[in-house]
């Protein structure tokens, strides 16, 4: 519990830091004096950006936790399911059709791609009775490669300008006009934190071998489908805002395990969500500090910070639960 | 967005706009910045994009980011009463300008015949109709002075060597080359990327190279490569000929000499 309180405090510090970081310097006095421009930047631009960074990070963290629990695999993350492939294919198709500058159509394309990928892997994996997790993860990886090839094909046909927007989309960043969708992402993040904490016992059962978990009264197939739906919902609302952001989903569950020294889900769900949010906020604040008026995609900092940190964490502990 | 432009155009047509001509303008392309200086309202520009380097005074204007991705926070902080953009890949910023209630006008700068109408539109926005008319007429006059060509010289306009980006139909470069007597071998519209094979299969008489490469060694290598195939290689300044401004018409002689290879 004290870890959660600590992180809530850290989140607030980061939110304030994020609100005062950007190419335009804003003083607290500007806000009190109702400086129209400062207020506009503070609320209309930066507030949504901060909210987007936190919500996207939180959603990806939660999705990563679910993926690692479902597959009992420390390397699993939302994109292992082929969701990134589906989402990218949706986005690149939309760009290729010439709707790349239309925010609503881009969002729809991405969202549809993400969910189509889910239905494909469920269709492939669910048909059998045995080893449902293994089949799902293998279908996911295959789907990723398949979509990846299609994307490469599409990209070679794109004109330079469309190519650039496709590449920027795939690096993943916030600070675009899609930030304004972040309230929806935030609602999904909070709702999922509550819902998953509520069903923490069922999630804990997944950590056991599937024979044990079934004997403990878990309806395996139903639970797997529900978890995959939850992962897709979390991933799709974040990719529509930020494009492809890697690593947050992978690293957040590991940090929460390190802090809690336990893989039980009672506190871990909320903690992982908060860690994901903070992690991406830090990445975005750094991107803004270093970038100035020329935006650096914040997605590029995730692995830059995340990879060394994860290696350090792993070197400090013995086994994996 | 169209409604918005019509709205702006309507005010610009009325007399009131001369009294209220924009005082704090942000120009989101190097060509627009240059055109505003030509109209004599360069001092009203409070922000512009990187690479806005002509005339020299433009270098002192604060930057708001690059051409493709200007920074919205910086734009708001400069308190513009008008943001000007061109219609090439700008939709993402217009969504945000609309949301922040900043007036903006999108101008078409893609095809050369629009320069007189383009400068006229700009002139109306700033109450500089006479100056705009003058520039438009100068443009038409200079283009009409080019003698009609007899032969069509097979031309290739290469913008970037390593990824083989060329200028195709419906671009002002294509139109200028045609005026000079060139026949652009690329028939696709816009700025397509060619495959290496396709690029080498084209047999132009002259290659106009408009790359931004300033590295002498790279440039020499590119030149040697084309010359080895018995193709005339002409380096064309991208700063002068890559932007839709009056300088393009004023220097058309240079371009035509490059196309024809004729020193006159």
Coordinates of C-alpha atoms in Angstrom, one line a residue:
Chain A
X1 CA 0.0 0.0 0.0
X2 CA 2.8 2.4 0.9
X3 CA 4.3 1.8 -2.6
X4 CA 1.0 3.0 -4.2
X5 CA 0.9 6.1 -2.0
X6 CA 4.5 6.9 -2.9
X7 CA 3.8 6.5 -6.6
X8 CA 0.6 8.7 -6.4
X9 CA 2.8 11.4 -4.9
X10 CA 5.4 10.9 -7.6
X11 CA 2.7 11.1 -10.2
X12 CA 1.6 14.5 -8.9
X13 CA 5.1 15.8 -9.0
X14 CA 5.5 14.6 -12.6
X15 CA 2.2 16.1 -13.6
X16 CA 3.3 19.5 -12.3
X17 CA 6.7 19.2 -13.9
X18 CA 5.1 18.2 -17.2
X19 CA 2.7 21.2 -17.0
X20 CA 5.6 23.5 -16.8
X21 CA 7.9 21.9 -19.4
X22 CA 7.8 22.9 -23.0
X23 CA 9.2 25.2 -25.7
X24 CA 7.3 28.1 -24.2
X25 CA 8.2 29.1 -20.6
X26 CA 5.2 29.5 -18.4
X27 CA 5.5 31.1 -14.9
X28 CA 3.1 30.5 -12.1
X29 CA 2.4 34.3 -12.1
X30 CA 1.2 34.1 -15.7
X31 CA -1.6 31.7 -14.6
X32 CA -2.6 33.9 -11.7
X33 CA -2.7 37.0 -13.8
X34 CA -4.9 35.2 -16.3
X35 CA -2.5 35.7 -19.2
X36 CA -4.7 34.4 -22.0
X37 CA -1.9 32.8 -24.0
X38 CA -0.3 31.1 -21.0
X39 CA -3.7 29.7 -20.0
X40 CA -4.4 28.5 -23.5
X41 CA -1.1 26.7 -23.7
X42 CA -1.4 25.4 -20.1
X43 CA -4.9 23.9 -20.4
X44 CA -5.7 23.4 -24.1
X45 CA -2.3 22.0 -25.1
X46 CA -0.2 20.8 -22.2
X47 CA -3.0 19.5 -20.0
X48 CA -4.1 17.1 -22.7
X49 CA -0.6 16.1 -23.4
X50 CA 0.1 15.3 -19.8
X51 CA -3.1 13.4 -19.6
X52 CA -2.2 11.6 -22.8
X53 CA 1.2 10.6 -21.5
X54 CA 0.0 9.3 -18.2
X55 CA -3.1 7.5 -19.6
X56 CA -1.2 5.8 -22.5
X57 CA 1.6 4.7 -20.1
X58 CA -0.9 3.4 -17.6
X59 CA -2.9 1.5 -20.2
X60 CA 0.2 -0.1 -21.7
X61 CA 1.5 -1.0 -18.3
X62 CA -1.7 -2.8 -17.4
X63 CA -1.8 -4.5 -20.8
X64 CA 1.7 -5.7 -20.2
X65 CA 0.9 -7.0 -16.8
X66 CA -2.1 -8.9 -18.2
X67 CA 0.0 -10.4 -21.0
X68 CA 2.8 -11.5 -18.7
X69 CA 0.2 -13.1 -16.3
X70 CA -1.7 -14.8 -19.1
X71 CA 1.3 -16.3 -20.8
X72 CA 3.4 -16.7 -17.6
X73 CA 6.2 -15.2 -19.7
X74 CA 8.3 -12.3 -18.5
X75 CA 8.9 -11.2 -22.1
X76 CA 5.2 -10.9 -23.1
X77 CA 3.8 -7.5 -23.7
X78 CA 0.7 -6.3 -25.5
X79 CA 2.4 -6.3 -28.8
X80 CA 3.3 -10.0 -28.5
X81 CA -0.3 -10.7 -29.4
X82 CA 0.2 -9.2 -32.8
X83 CA -1.8 -6.2 -31.8
X84 CA 0.9 -3.8 -32.9
X85 CA 1.0 -5.5 -36.3
X86 CA -2.8 -5.1 -36.6
X87 CA -2.8 -1.5 -35.4
X88 CA 0.1 -0.5 -37.7
X89 CA -1.5 -2.2 -40.7
X90 CA -4.7 -0.3 -40.0
X91 CA -2.9 3.0 -39.7
X92 CA -0.6 2.5 -42.7
X93 CA -3.6 1.4 -44.8
X94 CA -5.5 4.5 -43.8
X95 CA -2.4 6.6 -44.7
X96 CA -2.0 4.8 -48.0
X97 CA -5.7 5.5 -48.9
X98 CA -5.0 9.2 -48.4
X99 CA -6.7 9.8 -45.1
X100 CA -3.5 10.1 -43.1
X101 CA -4.3 13.7 -42.1
X102 CA -7.8 13.0 -41.0
X103 CA -7.6 12.3 -37.3
X104 CA -11.0 10.6 -36.9
X105 CA -10.4 8.2 -39.8
X106 CA -6.9 7.5 -38.6
X107 CA -8.2 6.6 -35.2
X108 CA -10.9 4.4 -36.7
X109 CA -8.4 2.6 -38.9
X110 CA -6.0 1.9 -36.1
X111 CA -8.7 0.8 -33.8
X112 CA -10.3 -1.6 -36.3
X113 CA -6.8 -3.0 -37.2
X114 CA -6.1 -3.7 -33.5
X115 CA -9.4 -5.5 -32.9
X116 CA -9.3 -7.4 -36.2
X117 CA -5.9 -8.8 -35.1
X118 CA -7.4 -10.0 -31.8
X119 CA -10.3 -11.8 -33.5
X120 CA -7.9 -13.5 -35.9
X121 CA -5.7 -14.8 -33.1
X122 CA -8.7 -15.8 -31.0
X123 CA -10.1 -17.6 -34.0
X124 CA -6.8 -19.4 -34.5
X125 CA -6.1 -20.2 -30.9
X126 CA -9.5 -20.9 -29.3
X127 CA -10.6 -23.8 -31.6
X128 CA -8.6 -26.3 -29.6
X129 CA -9.0 -27.5 -26.1
X130 CA -5.4 -27.8 -25.1
X131 CA -2.6 -25.4 -24.7
X132 CA -4.7 -22.4 -25.4
X133 CA -2.1 -19.9 -24.2
X134 CA 0.7 -21.4 -26.2
X135 CA -1.4 -21.4 -29.4
X136 CA -2.6 -17.9 -28.8
X137 CA 1.0 -16.5 -28.3
X138 CA 2.3 -18.4 -31.4
X139 CA -0.6 -17.1 -33.5
X140 CA 0.1 -13.6 -32.2
X141 CA 3.8 -13.8 -33.1
X142 CA 3.0 -15.2 -36.6
X143 CA 0.4 -12.5 -37.1
X144 CA 3.0 -9.8 -36.2
X145 CA 5.3 -11.1 -38.9
X146 CA 2.5 -11.4 -41.4
X147 CA 1.3 -7.8 -40.8
X148 CA 5.0 -6.6 -40.8
X149 CA 5.5 -7.9 -44.3
X150 CA 2.3 -6.3 -45.5
X151 CA 3.4 -3.0 -44.0
X152 CA 6.8 -3.2 -45.7
X153 CA 5.0 -3.8 -49.0
X154 CA 2.6 -0.9 -48.5
X155 CA 5.4 1.5 -47.4
X156 CA 7.4 0.9 -50.5
X157 CA 4.5 2.1 -52.6
X158 CA 3.9 5.2 -50.5
X159 CA 4.9 8.7 -51.7
X160 CA 7.6 10.4 -49.7
X161 CA 5.1 12.6 -47.8
X162 CA 2.8 9.8 -46.8
X163 CA 5.9 7.7 -46.0
X164 CA 7.0 10.2 -43.5
X165 CA 3.7 10.3 -41.7
X166 CA 3.6 6.5 -41.6
X167 CA 7.1 6.4 -40.1
X168 CA 6.3 9.1 -37.5
X169 CA 3.2 7.1 -36.6
X170 CA 5.2 4.0 -36.0
X171 CA 7.8 5.6 -33.9
X172 CA 5.0 6.6 -31.5
X173 CA 4.6 10.0 -29.9
X174 CA 2.2 12.3 -28.2
X175 CA 1.8 16.0 -28.6
X176 CA -0.2 15.6 -31.8
X177 CA -3.8 16.6 -32.3
X178 CA -4.8 13.2 -31.1
X179 CA -4.0 14.2 -27.5
X180 CA -7.6 15.4 -27.3
X181 CA -8.8 11.8 -27.2
X182 CA -6.8 11.2 -24.0
X183 CA -9.8 11.6 -21.6
X184 CA -11.3 8.5 -23.1
X185 CA -7.9 6.7 -22.6
X186 CA -7.8 7.9 -19.0
X187 CA -11.3 6.6 -18.3
X188 CA -10.4 3.2 -19.7
X189 CA -7.2 3.1 -17.6
X190 CA -9.0 3.9 -14.4
X191 CA -11.9 1.6 -15.1
X192 CA -9.5 -1.3 -15.9
X193 CA -7.5 -0.6 -12.7
X194 CA -10.7 -1.0 -10.6
X195 CA -12.1 -4.0 -12.6
X196 CA -8.8 -5.9 -12.5
X197 CA -8.1 -5.2 -8.8
X198 CA -11.6 -6.5 -8.2
X199 CA -10.9 -9.8 -9.9
X200 CA -7.3 -10.0 -8.5
X201 CA -7.9 -13.6 -7.2
X202 CA -8.7 -14.9 -10.7
X203 CA -5.6 -13.3 -12.1
X204 CA -3.5 -14.9 -9.3
X205 CA -4.8 -18.3 -10.4
X206 CA -3.3 -17.8 -13.8
X207 CA 0.1 -17.7 -12.3
X208 CA -0.2 -21.4 -11.6
X209 CA 0.1 -24.1 -14.2
X210 CA -3.2 -24.3 -16.2
X211 CA -4.0 -27.8 -14.7
X212 CA -3.9 -26.4 -11.3
X213 CA -5.8 -23.3 -12.1
X214 CA -8.6 -25.3 -13.7
X215 CA -8.8 -27.5 -10.7
X216 CA -9.1 -24.4 -8.6
X217 CA -12.3 -23.6 -10.4
X218 CA -11.1 -21.3 -13.2
X219 CA -13.0 -21.4 -16.5
X220 CA -9.9 -21.2 -18.5
X221 CA -11.3 -20.5 -22.0
X222 CA -13.6 -17.8 -20.8
X223 CA -10.9 -16.1 -18.7
X224 CA -8.4 -16.2 -21.5
X225 CA -10.9 -14.6 -23.9
X226 CA -11.8 -11.9 -21.3
X227 CA -8.1 -11.1 -20.6
X228 CA -7.3 -10.9 -24.3
X229 CA -10.3 -8.5 -24.8
X230 CA -9.0 -6.4 -21.9
X231 CA -5.5 -6.3 -23.4
X232 CA -6.9 -5.3 -26.8
X233 CA -9.1 -2.6 -25.2
X234 CA -6.1 -1.1 -23.3
X235 CA -3.8 -1.4 -26.3
X236 CA -6.2 0.0 -28.8
X237 CA -7.0 3.1 -26.8
X238 CA -3.3 3.9 -26.3
X239 CA -2.2 3.3 -29.9
X240 CA -5.0 5.6 -31.2
X241 CA -3.6 8.4 -29.1
X242 CA 0.2 7.7 -29.3
X243 CA 0.9 5.3 -32.1
X244 CA 3.3 2.4 -31.3
X245 CA 5.0 2.8 -28.0
X246 CA 7.1 -0.1 -27.1
X247 CA 8.7 -1.2 -23.8
X248 CA 6.3 0.5 -21.3
X249 CA 4.2 -2.7 -21.3
X250 CA 7.3 -4.8 -20.9
X251 CA 9.1 -2.9 -18.1
X252 CA 6.2 -1.7 -15.9
X253 CA 5.2 -5.1 -14.5
X254 CA 8.8 -5.9 -13.7
X255 CA 9.2 -2.6 -11.8
X256 CA 6.0 -3.3 -9.8
X257 CA 7.2 -6.8 -9.0
X258 CA 10.5 -5.3 -7.8
X259 CA 8.7 -2.8 -5.5
X260 CA 6.1 -5.3 -4.1
X261 CA 8.4 -8.4 -4.0
X262 CA 5.2 -10.3 -5.0
X263 CA 3.4 -11.2 -8.2
X264 CA 0.0 -11.2 -6.6
X265 CA -2.4 -8.9 -8.2
X266 CA -4.2 -7.2 -5.3
X267 CA -1.9 -4.2 -5.2
X268 CA 0.1 -4.9 -8.3
X269 CA -2.6 -3.8 -10.8
X270 CA -2.9 -0.3 -9.5
X271 CA 0.9 -0.1 -9.0
X272 CA 1.7 -1.3 -12.5
X273 CA -0.7 1.3 -14.0
X274 CA 0.8 4.1 -12.0
X275 CA 4.4 3.0 -12.9
X276 CA 3.4 2.8 -16.6
X277 CA 2.0 6.3 -16.5
X278 CA 5.0 7.7 -14.6
X279 CA 7.4 6.0 -16.9
X280 CA 5.9 7.5 -20.1
X281 CA 5.5 10.9 -18.4
X282 CA 9.3 10.9 -17.7
X283 CA 10.0 9.9 -21.3
X284 CA 7.8 12.6 -22.6
X285 CA 9.1 15.3 -20.3
X286 CA 12.7 14.4 -21.4
X287 CA 11.7 14.5 -25.0
X288 CA 10.2 18.0 -24.5
X289 CA 13.3 19.2 -22.6
X290 CA 15.7 18.0 -25.2
X291 CA 13.6 18.8 -28.3
X292 CA 12.5 22.4 -27.8
X293 CA 10.5 23.5 -30.8
X294 CA 11.5 20.5 -32.8
X295 CA 9.5 17.7 -31.4
X296 CA 11.4 14.5 -30.6
X297 CA 9.1 11.5 -30.6
X298 CA 8.8 10.5 -26.9
X299 CA 8.5 6.8 -27.9
X300 CA 12.2 6.9 -28.7
X301 CA 13.1 7.4 -25.1
X302 CA 11.2 4.5 -23.7
X303 CA 13.7 1.8 -24.5
X304 CA 16.6 4.2 -24.0
X305 CA 15.7 4.4 -20.3
X306 CA 13.8 1.2 -20.0
X307 CA 16.4 -1.3 -21.3
X308 CA 19.3 -0.4 -19.0
X309 CA 16.9 -0.1 -16.0
X310 CA 15.4 -3.5 -16.6
X311 CA 18.9 -5.1 -16.9
X312 CA 19.8 -3.5 -13.6
X313 CA 16.6 -4.7 -12.0
X314 CA 17.2 -8.3 -13.3
X315 CA 20.7 -8.3 -12.0
X316 CA 19.4 -7.5 -8.5
X317 CA 17.0 -10.4 -8.2
X318 CA 17.3 -14.1 -8.3
X319 CA 14.2 -15.8 -9.8
X320 CA 11.2 -14.8 -11.6
X321 CA 7.7 -15.5 -10.3
Chain B
X1 CA -12.1 24.6 -43.3
X2 CA -13.3 25.9 -46.7
X3 CA -15.9 28.0 -44.9
X4 CA -13.2 29.5 -42.8
X5 CA -11.1 30.4 -45.9
X6 CA -14.1 31.9 -47.6
X7 CA -14.8 33.8 -44.4
X8 CA -11.2 35.2 -44.3
X9 CA -11.3 35.9 -48.0
X10 CA -14.5 37.8 -47.6
X11 CA -13.1 40.1 -45.0
X12 CA -9.9 40.5 -47.0
X13 CA -12.0 41.7 -49.9
X14 CA -13.7 44.4 -47.8
X15 CA -12.1 47.7 -47.3
X16 CA -12.0 47.2 -43.5
X17 CA -9.1 44.8 -43.8
X18 CA -6.8 47.5 -45.1
X19 CA -7.2 49.2 -41.7
X20 CA -6.9 45.9 -39.9
X21 CA -4.3 44.2 -42.0
X22 CA -2.6 41.5 -40.0
X23 CA 0.1 42.9 -37.8
X24 CA 1.4 39.7 -36.2
X25 CA 1.7 37.0 -38.9
X26 CA 3.3 33.5 -38.7
X27 CA 4.4 32.2 -42.0
X28 CA 4.8 28.4 -42.1
X29 CA 6.9 28.1 -45.3
X30 CA 10.0 29.7 -46.6
X31 CA 8.3 30.6 -49.9
X32 CA 5.5 32.4 -48.0
X33 CA 8.0 34.3 -45.9
X34 CA 9.8 35.5 -49.0
X35 CA 6.6 36.5 -50.7
X36 CA 5.5 38.5 -47.7
X37 CA 8.9 40.4 -47.8
X38 CA 8.3 41.0 -51.6
X39 CA 5.0 42.5 -50.7
X40 CA 6.7 44.8 -48.2
X41 CA 5.0 43.3 -45.1
X42 CA 8.0 41.3 -43.9
X43 CA 8.2 43.3 -40.7
X44 CA 4.8 41.9 -39.7
X45 CA 6.1 38.4 -39.6
X46 CA 6.6 37.3 -35.9
X47 CA 7.4 33.7 -36.5
X48 CA 8.4 31.4 -39.3
X49 CA 9.8 27.9 -40.0
X50 CA 13.4 26.7 -40.2
X51 CA 15.0 27.2 -43.6
X52 CA 13.3 30.5 -44.1
X53 CA 16.6 32.1 -45.1
X54 CA 15.7 34.6 -47.9
X55 CA 15.8 37.6 -47.9
X56 CA 18.6 37.8 -45.2
X57 CA 16.2 39.7 -42.9
X58 CA 14.1 36.5 -42.7
X59 CA 16.9 34.8 -40.8
X60 CA 16.3 37.0 -37.7
X61 CA 12.6 36.0 -37.3
X62 CA 11.9 33.6 -34.4
X63 CA 11.4 30.0 -35.5
X64 CA 8.3 27.9 -34.7
X65 CA 9.7 24.5 -35.7
X66 CA 10.1 22.9 -39.1
X67 CA 7.9 23.0 -42.1
X68 CA 6.2 19.7 -41.5
X69 CA 5.7 19.9 -37.8
X70 CA 5.5 23.4 -36.5
X71 CA 5.2 23.6 -32.7
X72 CA 1.7 24.7 -31.6
X73 CA 2.8 26.0 -28.2
X74 CA 5.4 28.3 -29.8
X75 CA 2.7 29.5 -32.3
X76 CA 0.2 30.4 -29.5
X77 CA 2.9 32.1 -27.5
X78 CA 3.7 34.5 -30.4
X79 CA 0.1 35.7 -30.3
X80 CA -0.5 35.8 -34.1
X81 CA -3.5 37.4 -35.6
X82 CA -3.0 35.3 -38.7
X83 CA -1.2 32.1 -39.6
X84 CA -0.4 31.4 -43.2
X85 CA 0.3 28.0 -44.6
X86 CA 0.6 26.2 -47.9
X87 CA -1.5 23.2 -48.9
X88 CA 1.2 20.6 -48.7
X89 CA 0.8 18.4 -45.7
X90 CA -0.5 20.9 -43.3
X91 CA -3.8 19.4 -42.2
X92 CA -2.5 18.2 -38.8
X93 CA -1.5 21.7 -37.7
X94 CA -4.8 23.2 -39.0
X95 CA -6.8 21.0 -36.7
X96 CA -4.9 22.4 -33.8
X97 CA -5.1 26.0 -35.0
X98 CA -8.8 25.6 -35.3
X99 CA -9.0 24.3 -31.8
X100 CA -7.0 27.1 -30.4
X101 CA -9.1 29.6 -32.3
X102 CA -6.2 31.1 -34.2
X103 CA -7.2 32.5 -37.7
X104 CA -5.3 30.9 -40.5
X105 CA -5.4 30.9 -44.3
X106 CA -4.2 28.0 -46.5
X107 CA -2.7 29.0 -49.9
X108 CA -2.2 26.9 -52.9
X109 CA 1.5 27.0 -54.0
X110 CA 1.7 23.8 -55.9
X111 CA 1.4 24.9 -59.5
X112 CA 3.3 27.8 -61.1
X113 CA 0.4 29.5 -62.8
X114 CA -1.0 30.1 -59.4
X115 CA 1.8 32.6 -58.5
X116 CA -0.1 35.7 -59.8
X117 CA -3.3 34.5 -58.1
X118 CA -1.4 33.4 -55.1
X119 CA 0.4 36.7 -54.7
X120 CA -2.9 38.5 -55.4
X121 CA -4.6 36.6 -52.5
X122 CA -1.7 37.5 -50.2
X123 CA -1.8 41.1 -51.3
X124 CA -5.5 41.3 -50.5
X125 CA -4.9 39.9 -47.0
X126 CA -2.5 42.8 -46.3
X127 CA -4.1 45.5 -48.4
X128 CA -1.1 45.5 -50.8
X129 CA -3.2 45.0 -53.9
X130 CA -1.1 47.2 -56.1
X131 CA 2.2 45.7 -55.2
X132 CA 0.7 42.2 -55.7
X133 CA -0.6 43.1 -59.1
X134 CA 2.8 44.5 -60.0
X135 CA 4.6 41.3 -59.0
X136 CA 2.0 39.2 -60.8
X137 CA 2.5 41.2 -64.0
X138 CA 6.2 41.0 -63.7
X139 CA 5.9 37.2 -63.4
X140 CA 3.7 36.9 -66.5
X141 CA 6.0 39.3 -68.5
X142 CA 9.2 37.4 -67.6
X143 CA 7.7 34.0 -68.6
X144 CA 6.3 35.4 -71.9
X145 CA 9.8 36.7 -72.8
X146 CA 11.1 33.1 -73.0
X147 CA 11.2 32.2 -76.7
X148 CA 9.2 29.2 -77.6
X149 CA 11.4 26.2 -77.8
X150 CA 11.8 24.2 -81.0
X151 CA 13.2 21.0 -79.7
X152 CA 12.1 19.1 -76.7
X153 CA 15.0 18.2 -74.5
X154 CA 14.5 15.1 -72.4
X155 CA 14.9 16.2 -68.9
X156 CA 15.0 14.5 -65.5
X157 CA 14.6 16.6 -62.3
X158 CA 16.3 14.8 -59.5
X159 CA 15.6 16.1 -56.0
X160 CA 17.4 13.5 -54.0
X161 CA 19.9 11.0 -55.3
X162 CA 20.1 8.3 -52.7
X163 CA 16.3 7.7 -52.5
X164 CA 15.8 8.8 -56.1
X165 CA 13.0 11.4 -55.5
X166 CA 12.1 13.2 -58.7
X167 CA 9.7 16.0 -59.8
X168 CA 6.8 14.7 -61.9
X169 CA 3.8 16.3 -63.5
X170 CA 1.7 18.9 -61.8
X171 CA 4.6 20.6 -60.1
X172 CA 5.9 24.0 -60.8
X173 CA 9.3 22.6 -61.6
X174 CA 7.7 20.5 -64.3
X175 CA 6.0 23.5 -65.8
X176 CA 9.1 25.6 -65.7
X177 CA 11.1 23.0 -67.4
X178 CA 8.4 22.7 -70.1
X179 CA 8.5 26.5 -70.6
X180 CA 12.3 26.2 -71.1
X181 CA 11.9 23.6 -73.8
X182 CA 12.4 20.5 -71.6
X183 CA 10.3 17.4 -71.7
X184 CA 10.1 15.9 -68.2
X185 CA 10.5 12.1 -68.6
X186 CA 8.6 11.5 -65.3
X187 CA 4.9 11.4 -66.2
X188 CA 3.6 10.6 -62.7
X189 CA 2.1 13.4 -60.7
X190 CA 3.8 15.0 -57.7
X191 CA 7.2 14.0 -56.4
X192 CA 7.5 10.2 -56.8
X193 CA 10.3 8.0 -55.6
X194 CA 11.7 5.9 -58.5
X195 CA 13.3 2.5 -58.2
X196 CA 17.0 2.4 -59.1
X197 CA 16.2 0.4 -62.2
X198 CA 13.6 2.8 -63.4
X199 CA 15.9 5.7 -62.7
X200 CA 18.7 4.1 -64.8
X201 CA 16.3 3.0 -67.5
X202 CA 15.4 6.7 -68.2
X203 CA 17.7 8.2 -70.8
X204 CA 17.5 12.0 -70.3
X205 CA 19.6 14.4 -72.3
X206 CA 20.0 16.5 -69.2
X207 CA 19.8 15.8 -65.5
X208 CA 18.8 18.8 -63.3
X209 CA 20.1 18.0 -59.8
X210 CA 18.3 20.0 -57.1
X211 CA 19.5 18.1 -54.0
X212 CA 20.3 19.8 -50.7
X213 CA 23.7 18.0 -50.6
X214 CA 26.4 20.6 -49.8
X215 CA 29.1 18.0 -49.4
X216 CA 31.5 18.5 -52.3
X217 CA 32.7 14.9 -52.4
X218 CA 29.2 13.5 -52.6
X219 CA 28.2 16.0 -55.2
X220 CA 31.2 15.1 -57.3
X221 CA 30.4 11.4 -57.1
X222 CA 26.8 12.0 -58.2
X223 CA 28.0 14.1 -61.0
X224 CA 30.6 11.6 -62.2
X225 CA 28.0 8.8 -62.1
X226 CA 25.7 10.6 -64.5
X227 CA 28.4 11.9 -66.7
X228 CA 29.7 8.4 -67.1
X229 CA 26.4 7.6 -68.8
X230 CA 26.8 10.6 -71.2
X231 CA 24.1 12.6 -69.6
X232 CA 24.6 16.3 -69.1
X233 CA 24.6 17.1 -65.4
X234 CA 23.4 20.5 -64.2
X235 CA 23.3 21.6 -60.6
X236 CA 20.3 23.8 -59.9
X237 CA 20.0 25.8 -56.8
X238 CA 17.1 24.4 -54.7
X239 CA 16.8 27.6 -52.7
X240 CA 16.0 29.7 -55.8
X241 CA 14.1 27.1 -57.8
X242 CA 12.4 25.1 -55.2
X243 CA 10.2 27.8 -53.9
X244 CA 7.2 29.5 -55.6
X245 CA 8.4 33.1 -55.4
X246 CA 9.2 35.9 -57.9
X247 CA 12.9 34.8 -57.8
X248 CA 11.8 31.8 -59.8
X249 CA 10.6 34.0 -62.7
X250 CA 13.5 36.4 -62.4
X251 CA 16.0 33.6 -62.7
X252 CA 14.2 31.5 -65.3
X253 CA 17.0 32.3 -67.8
X254 CA 19.5 30.4 -65.6
X255 CA 17.1 27.4 -65.5
X256 CA 16.5 27.5 -69.2
X257 CA 20.3 27.7 -69.9
X258 CA 20.7 24.6 -67.7
X259 CA 17.9 22.8 -69.6
X260 CA 19.1 23.7 -73.1
X261 CA 22.8 23.8 -72.4
X262 CA 22.8 26.9 -74.6
X263 CA 24.8 29.7 -73.0
X264 CA 22.4 32.3 -74.4

